[in-house]
mmCIF file of C-alpha atoms in Angstrom:
data_model
loop_
_atom_site.group_PDB
_atom_site.id
_atom_site.type_symbol
_atom_site.label_atom_id
_atom_site.label_comp_id
_atom_site.label_asym_id
_atom_site.label_seq_id
_atom_site.Cartn_x
_atom_site.Cartn_y
_atom_site.Cartn_z
ATOM 1 C CA MET A 1 -6.346 -13.492 -16.333
ATOM 2 C CA GLY A 2 -6.580 -10.892 -13.652
ATOM 3 C CA THR A 3 -6.191 -7.153 -13.595
ATOM 4 C CA PHE A 4 -3.937 -5.797 -10.743
ATOM 5 C CA VAL A 5 -3.465 -2.402 -9.416
ATOM 6 C CA LEU A 6 -0.498 -2.397 -7.079
ATOM 7 C CA VAL A 7 -0.358 0.539 -4.504
ATOM 8 C CA HIS A 8 2.937 1.316 -2.732
ATOM 9 C CA GLY A 9 3.526 2.315 0.734
ATOM 10 C CA GLY A 10 4.898 5.416 2.387
ATOM 11 C CA GLY A 11 8.140 6.853 0.844
ATOM 12 C CA HIS A 12 7.990 4.419 -1.958
ATOM 13 C CA GLY A 13 6.753 4.431 -5.567
ATOM 14 C CA GLY A 14 5.465 2.130 -8.305
ATOM 15 C CA TRP A 15 9.167 1.154 -8.789
ATOM 16 C CA CYS A 16 9.059 -1.124 -5.654
ATOM 17 C CA TYR A 17 6.660 -3.508 -7.400
ATOM 18 C CA LYS A 18 8.847 -3.965 -10.491
ATOM 19 C CA PRO A 19 9.899 -7.511 -9.627
ATOM 20 C CA VAL A 20 6.356 -8.568 -8.833
ATOM 21 C CA ALA A 21 4.836 -6.833 -11.805
ATOM 22 C CA GLN A 22 7.218 -8.512 -14.145
ATOM 23 C CA ARG A 23 6.294 -11.876 -12.702
ATOM 24 C CA LEU A 24 2.563 -11.180 -12.961
ATOM 25 C CA ARG A 25 2.844 -9.961 -16.439
ATOM 26 C CA ALA A 26 4.716 -13.050 -17.499
ATOM 27 C CA MET A 27 1.772 -15.106 -16.078
ATOM 28 C CA GLY A 28 -0.524 -13.110 -18.416
ATOM 29 C CA HIS A 29 -1.958 -10.522 -15.985
ATOM 30 C CA GLU A 30 -2.693 -6.942 -16.711
ATOM 31 C CA VAL A 31 -0.713 -4.837 -14.090
ATOM 32 C CA HIS A 32 -0.818 -1.211 -13.119
ATOM 33 C CA ALA A 33 1.815 0.046 -10.571
ATOM 34 C CA PRO A 34 1.430 3.821 -10.359
ATOM 35 C CA SER A 35 3.375 6.186 -8.170
ATOM 36 C CA LEU A 36 1.108 8.251 -5.845
ATOM 37 C CA SER A 37 1.081 11.971 -6.169
ATOM 38 C CA GLY A 38 4.268 13.711 -4.713
ATOM 39 C CA LEU A 39 6.356 10.464 -4.548
ATOM 40 C CA ALA A 40 9.029 8.811 -6.671
ATOM 41 C CA ASP A 41 8.686 9.757 -10.335
ATOM 42 C CA ARG A 42 5.829 12.137 -9.185
ATOM 43 C CA ARG A 43 7.840 13.839 -6.501
ATOM 44 C CA HIS A 44 8.038 17.004 -8.646
ATOM 45 C CA LEU A 45 4.274 17.404 -7.863
ATOM 46 C CA VAL A 46 4.647 17.616 -4.133
ATOM 47 C CA SER A 47 2.537 20.254 -2.512
ATOM 48 C CA ALA A 48 0.933 21.234 0.820
ATOM 49 C CA ALA A 49 -2.394 20.093 -0.713
ATOM 50 C CA ILE A 50 -1.314 16.276 -0.951
ATOM 51 C CA ASP A 51 -2.999 14.061 1.846
ATOM 52 C CA LEU A 52 -4.639 10.671 2.042
ATOM 53 C CA ASP A 53 -7.642 11.844 0.025
ATOM 54 C CA THR A 54 -5.387 12.864 -2.790
ATOM 55 C CA HIS A 55 -3.998 9.338 -2.939
ATOM 56 C CA ILE A 56 -7.229 7.735 -2.680
ATOM 57 C CA ALA A 57 -8.305 9.909 -5.713
ATOM 58 C CA ASP A 58 -5.153 8.851 -7.640
ATOM 59 C CA ILE A 59 -6.263 5.241 -7.486
ATOM 60 C CA ALA A 60 -9.992 5.754 -7.835
ATOM 61 C CA GLU A 61 -9.361 7.813 -10.953
ATOM 62 C CA LEU A 62 -7.084 5.294 -12.352
ATOM 63 C CA LEU A 63 -9.777 2.729 -12.008
ATOM 64 C CA GLU A 64 -12.282 5.053 -13.790
ATOM 65 C CA TYR A 65 -10.001 6.173 -16.617
ATOM 66 C CA GLU A 66 -8.473 2.873 -17.335
ATOM 67 C CA ASP A 67 -11.991 1.499 -17.375
ATOM 68 C CA LEU A 68 -11.000 -1.354 -15.020
ATOM 69 C CA THR A 69 -13.705 -3.812 -13.564
ATOM 70 C CA GLY A 70 -13.043 -6.619 -11.247
ATOM 71 C CA ALA A 71 -9.627 -5.166 -10.343
ATOM 72 C CA VAL A 72 -7.496 -6.715 -7.630
ATOM 73 C CA LEU A 73 -6.269 -3.793 -5.517
ATOM 74 C CA VAL A 74 -3.078 -4.566 -3.749
ATOM 75 C CA GLY A 75 -1.845 -2.121 -0.994
ATOM 76 C CA HIS A 76 1.434 -2.389 0.797
ATOM 77 C CA SER A 77 1.900 -0.701 4.299
ATOM 78 C CA TYR A 78 0.287 2.814 3.946
ATOM 79 C CA GLY A 79 -1.065 1.617 0.726
ATOM 80 C CA GLY A 80 -3.628 -0.303 2.781
ATOM 81 C CA MET A 81 -5.271 2.930 3.689
ATOM 82 C CA VAL A 82 -5.254 4.001 0.009
ATOM 83 C CA ILE A 83 -6.803 0.851 -1.413
ATOM 84 C CA THR A 84 -9.548 0.912 1.395
ATOM 85 C CA GLY A 85 -10.381 4.286 0.394
ATOM 86 C CA ALA A 86 -10.391 3.722 -3.465
ATOM 87 C CA ALA A 87 -12.527 0.492 -2.983
ATOM 88 C CA ASP A 88 -14.934 2.628 -0.926
ATOM 89 C CA ARG A 89 -15.112 5.242 -3.733
ATOM 90 C CA LYS A 90 -15.331 2.873 -6.641
ATOM 91 C CA PRO A 91 -16.766 -0.515 -5.310
ATOM 92 C CA GLU A 92 -18.262 -1.431 -8.605
ATOM 93 C CA ARG A 93 -14.728 -1.523 -10.211
ATOM 94 C CA VAL A 94 -12.959 -3.613 -7.565
ATOM 95 C CA GLY A 95 -13.076 -7.437 -7.274
ATOM 96 C CA HIS A 96 -10.802 -8.067 -4.449
ATOM 97 C CA ARG A 97 -8.825 -6.155 -1.882
ATOM 98 C CA VAL A 98 -5.297 -7.522 -0.927
ATOM 99 C CA TYR A 99 -3.510 -6.114 2.116
ATOM 100 C CA LEU A 100 0.296 -6.668 1.715
ATOM 101 C CA ASP A 101 1.600 -6.303 5.359
ATOM 102 C CA ALA A 102 -0.708 -3.238 5.186
ATOM 103 C CA ALA A 103 -2.846 -0.889 7.216
ATOM 104 C CA TYR A 104 -6.357 -2.000 7.667
ATOM 105 C CA PRO A 105 -8.250 1.021 8.813
ATOM 106 C CA ARG A 106 -11.582 1.655 10.490
ATOM 107 C CA GLU A 107 -13.791 4.543 9.709
ATOM 108 C CA GLY A 108 -12.366 7.911 11.031
ATOM 109 C CA GLU A 109 -8.921 6.451 11.644
ATOM 110 C CA SER A 110 -5.540 7.822 10.457
ATOM 111 C CA LEU A 111 -2.457 5.872 9.750
ATOM 112 C CA TYR A 112 -0.849 7.754 12.723
ATOM 113 C CA GLU A 113 -3.491 6.299 15.050
ATOM 114 C CA HIS A 114 -3.607 2.961 13.274
ATOM 115 C CA ALA A 115 0.141 2.243 13.406
ATOM 116 C CA TYR A 116 1.135 4.701 16.097
ATOM 117 C CA GLU A 117 4.423 3.284 17.313
ATOM 118 C CA MET A 118 5.874 3.153 13.887
ATOM 119 C CA ILE A 119 4.451 6.407 12.411
ATOM 120 C CA HIS A 120 5.449 8.230 15.732
ATOM 121 C CA MET A 121 8.928 7.139 15.226
ATOM 122 C CA ALA A 122 8.865 8.516 11.552
ATOM 123 C CA LYS A 123 7.138 11.740 12.857
ATOM 124 C CA GLN A 124 10.473 12.507 14.795
ATOM 125 C CA GLY A 125 12.004 13.154 11.444
ATOM 126 C CA LEU A 126 9.333 15.765 10.493
ATOM 127 C CA HIS A 127 10.911 18.654 8.458
ATOM 128 C CA VAL A 128 9.632 21.409 6.173
ATOM 129 C CA VAL A 129 10.450 21.670 2.383
ATOM 130 C CA ASP A 130 9.111 24.556 0.565
ATOM 131 C CA GLY A 131 6.413 24.971 3.096
ATOM 132 C CA VAL A 132 5.361 21.340 3.142
ATOM 133 C CA GLU A 133 5.694 19.174 6.257
ATOM 134 C CA MET A 134 7.536 16.081 5.246
ATOM 135 C CA VAL A 135 8.595 12.776 6.896
ATOM 136 C CA MET A 136 10.785 9.863 6.025
ATOM 137 C CA ALA A 137 13.474 11.775 4.501
ATOM 138 C CA PRO A 138 15.665 9.187 2.549
ATOM 139 C CA MET A 139 19.128 8.469 3.858
ATOM 140 C CA PRO A 140 21.872 5.703 3.197
ATOM 141 C CA GLY A 141 20.813 2.340 4.676
ATOM 142 C CA MET A 142 17.173 3.334 5.033
ATOM 143 C CA ALA A 143 16.175 0.300 3.073
ATOM 144 C CA ALA A 144 17.170 -1.810 6.127
ATOM 145 C CA PHE A 145 14.297 -0.113 8.097
ATOM 146 C CA PHE A 146 11.965 -1.809 5.578
ATOM 147 C CA GLY A 147 13.630 -5.227 5.982
ATOM 148 C CA VAL A 148 15.755 -5.072 2.889
ATOM 149 C CA THR A 149 19.048 -6.493 4.031
ATOM 150 C CA ASP A 150 20.583 -7.524 0.857
ATOM 151 C CA PRO A 151 23.372 -4.985 0.018
ATOM 152 C CA GLU A 152 22.691 -4.673 -3.720
ATOM 153 C CA LEU A 153 18.926 -4.591 -3.337
ATOM 154 C CA GLY A 154 19.206 -2.296 -0.467
ATOM 155 C CA ALA A 155 21.327 0.234 -2.487
ATOM 156 C CA TRP A 156 18.767 0.023 -5.303
ATOM 157 C CA THR A 157 15.962 0.691 -2.899
ATOM 158 C CA ASP A 158 17.769 3.554 -1.058
ATOM 159 C CA ALA A 159 18.257 5.406 -4.271
ATOM 160 C CA ARG A 160 14.597 5.425 -5.012
ATOM 161 C CA LEU A 161 12.960 6.232 -1.707
ATOM 162 C CA THR A 162 11.505 9.729 -1.238
ATOM 163 C CA ALA A 163 10.016 11.789 1.700
ATOM 164 C CA GLN A 164 6.315 11.928 2.088
ATOM 165 C CA PRO A 165 3.879 14.726 3.141
ATOM 166 C CA TRP A 166 2.993 14.265 6.609
ATOM 167 C CA LYS A 167 -0.674 14.994 6.093
ATOM 168 C CA CYS A 168 -1.034 11.555 4.316
ATOM 169 C CA PHE A 169 -0.261 9.907 7.682
ATOM 170 C CA ASP A 170 -2.227 12.357 9.749
ATOM 171 C CA GLN A 171 -5.563 12.605 7.879
ATOM 172 C CA LYS A 172 -8.391 10.319 9.031
ATOM 173 C CA ILE A 173 -10.020 8.256 6.503
ATOM 174 C CA ALA A 174 -13.688 8.768 5.651
ATOM 175 C CA PHE A 175 -15.863 6.282 3.997
ATOM 176 C CA TRP A 176 -18.760 6.876 1.516
ATOM 177 C CA ASN A 177 -19.751 3.411 0.768
ATOM 178 C CA GLU A 178 -18.564 1.247 3.547
ATOM 179 C CA ALA A 179 -20.945 -1.489 3.189
ATOM 180 C CA ALA A 180 -20.250 -2.060 -0.432
ATOM 181 C CA MET A 181 -16.413 -1.841 0.284
ATOM 182 C CA ARG A 182 -16.490 -4.324 3.066
ATOM 183 C CA ALA A 183 -18.528 -6.777 0.783
ATOM 184 C CA ILE A 184 -15.645 -6.945 -1.655
ATOM 185 C CA PRO A 185 -13.585 -10.014 -0.876
ATOM 186 C CA GLU A 186 -10.334 -9.381 0.839
ATOM 187 C CA SER A 187 -7.043 -11.284 1.465
ATOM 188 C CA HIS A 188 -4.056 -10.571 3.689
ATOM 189 C CA LEU A 189 -0.350 -11.355 3.059
ATOM 190 C CA VAL A 190 1.448 -10.640 6.301
ATOM 191 C CA CYS A 191 5.039 -10.663 7.464
ATOM 192 C CA THR A 192 5.366 -13.092 10.376
ATOM 193 C CA SER A 193 7.297 -10.512 12.425
ATOM 194 C CA THR A 194 4.392 -8.101 12.220
ATOM 195 C CA MET A 195 1.578 -10.512 13.254
ATOM 196 C CA PRO A 196 1.793 -9.726 17.058
ATOM 197 C CA GLY A 197 0.865 -6.081 16.340
ATOM 198 C CA ARG A 198 -2.264 -7.049 14.361
ATOM 199 C CA ASP A 199 -5.702 -8.080 15.162
ATOM 200 C CA MET A 200 -5.341 -11.396 13.407
ATOM 201 C CA ALA A 201 -8.725 -12.677 14.625
ATOM 202 C CA LEU A 202 -10.428 -9.709 12.711
ATOM 203 C CA LEU A 203 -8.379 -10.230 9.654
ATOM 204 C CA THR A 204 -9.152 -13.961 9.650
ATOM 205 C CA GLU A 205 -12.909 -13.316 10.108
ATOM 206 C CA ARG A 206 -13.450 -10.719 7.607
ATOM 207 C CA SER A 207 -11.373 -12.380 4.981
ATOM 208 C CA GLY A 208 -12.929 -15.920 5.442
ATOM 209 C CA GLY A 209 -9.562 -17.203 6.440
ATOM 210 C CA ARG A 210 -7.476 -15.732 3.506
ATOM 211 C CA VAL A 211 -4.481 -14.834 5.541
ATOM 212 C CA TRP A 212 -1.055 -16.022 4.671
ATOM 213 C CA ASP A 213 2.213 -14.993 6.336
ATOM 214 C CA ILE A 214 5.862 -15.368 5.374
ATOM 215 C CA ASP A 215 8.935 -14.726 7.455
ATOM 216 C CA THR A 216 10.580 -11.787 5.641
ATOM 217 C CA GLY A 217 10.997 -8.008 5.890
ATOM 218 C CA HIS A 218 8.265 -5.506 5.610
ATOM 219 C CA ASP A 219 9.075 -4.849 1.901
ATOM 220 C CA LEU A 220 8.144 -8.387 1.035
ATOM 221 C CA MET A 221 7.273 -7.375 -2.630
ATOM 222 C CA LEU A 222 11.109 -6.809 -2.946
ATOM 223 C CA THR A 223 12.517 -9.471 -0.564
ATOM 224 C CA GLU A 224 10.175 -12.437 -1.639
ATOM 225 C CA PRO A 225 8.693 -11.474 -5.108
ATOM 226 C CA ASP A 226 8.152 -15.035 -6.216
ATOM 227 C CA TRP A 227 6.007 -15.851 -3.187
ATOM 228 C CA VAL A 228 4.101 -12.598 -3.515
ATOM 229 C CA ALA A 229 3.495 -13.002 -7.181
ATOM 230 C CA GLU A 230 2.417 -16.632 -6.708
ATOM 231 C CA ARG A 231 -0.027 -15.774 -3.994
ATOM 232 C CA LEU A 232 -1.364 -12.856 -6.012
ATOM 233 C CA ASP A 233 -1.885 -15.178 -8.945
ATOM 234 C CA ALA A 234 -3.700 -17.751 -6.839
ATOM 235 C CA ILE A 235 -5.912 -14.929 -5.311
ATOM 236 C CA SER A 236 -6.954 -13.739 -8.698
ATOM 237 C CA LYS A 237 -8.387 -17.110 -9.463
ATOM 238 C CA LEU A 238 -10.639 -17.244 -6.381
#
């Protein structure tokens, strides 16, 4: 069976993978779904020092301290930045990279540059809390922004979203072992609605054609957990 490290996107936490994690564990897989520093159950750790490098280190150190090898790194949205960086830091511990409707950065690119239209919109809500520039302040109905339209699931999601330090989105990613990282197999699970904004030819070429799409909201791990878990299970057996 496979070993999964599920990395959430901006404003989320490990909680958002609960439905997928339950399904993967029922299939016999080992699953880690941590919350990144300063978010969700780790929001009490928020500080001006938290940036993209912090979150890359969160996952790189998890790989090291849990002694994981051949791990399938799964990154959703902003989490694509994080898994790319973590695989670059610890390529010897990663067996596959999976981009779940996620950022797919180039060297020296920030999420703000990579997904400018969406992140610029988020930047309009920039505010300062205890000296930390934050974005994505949670508010009622925010789950709909992520494509969660079911009222009950939306309320559950709204109750768990947290603001995120702006530096995470503004810091440019730096690679240490890009060749080794790019050599790790990759797959892409994409929401049909976001395909027009992506370089699908690049994703298809680099993944060897391992690109699948589904017509659902951006938080597909919540709206379509069966499909996501089934696809991840299949990827782990490649």
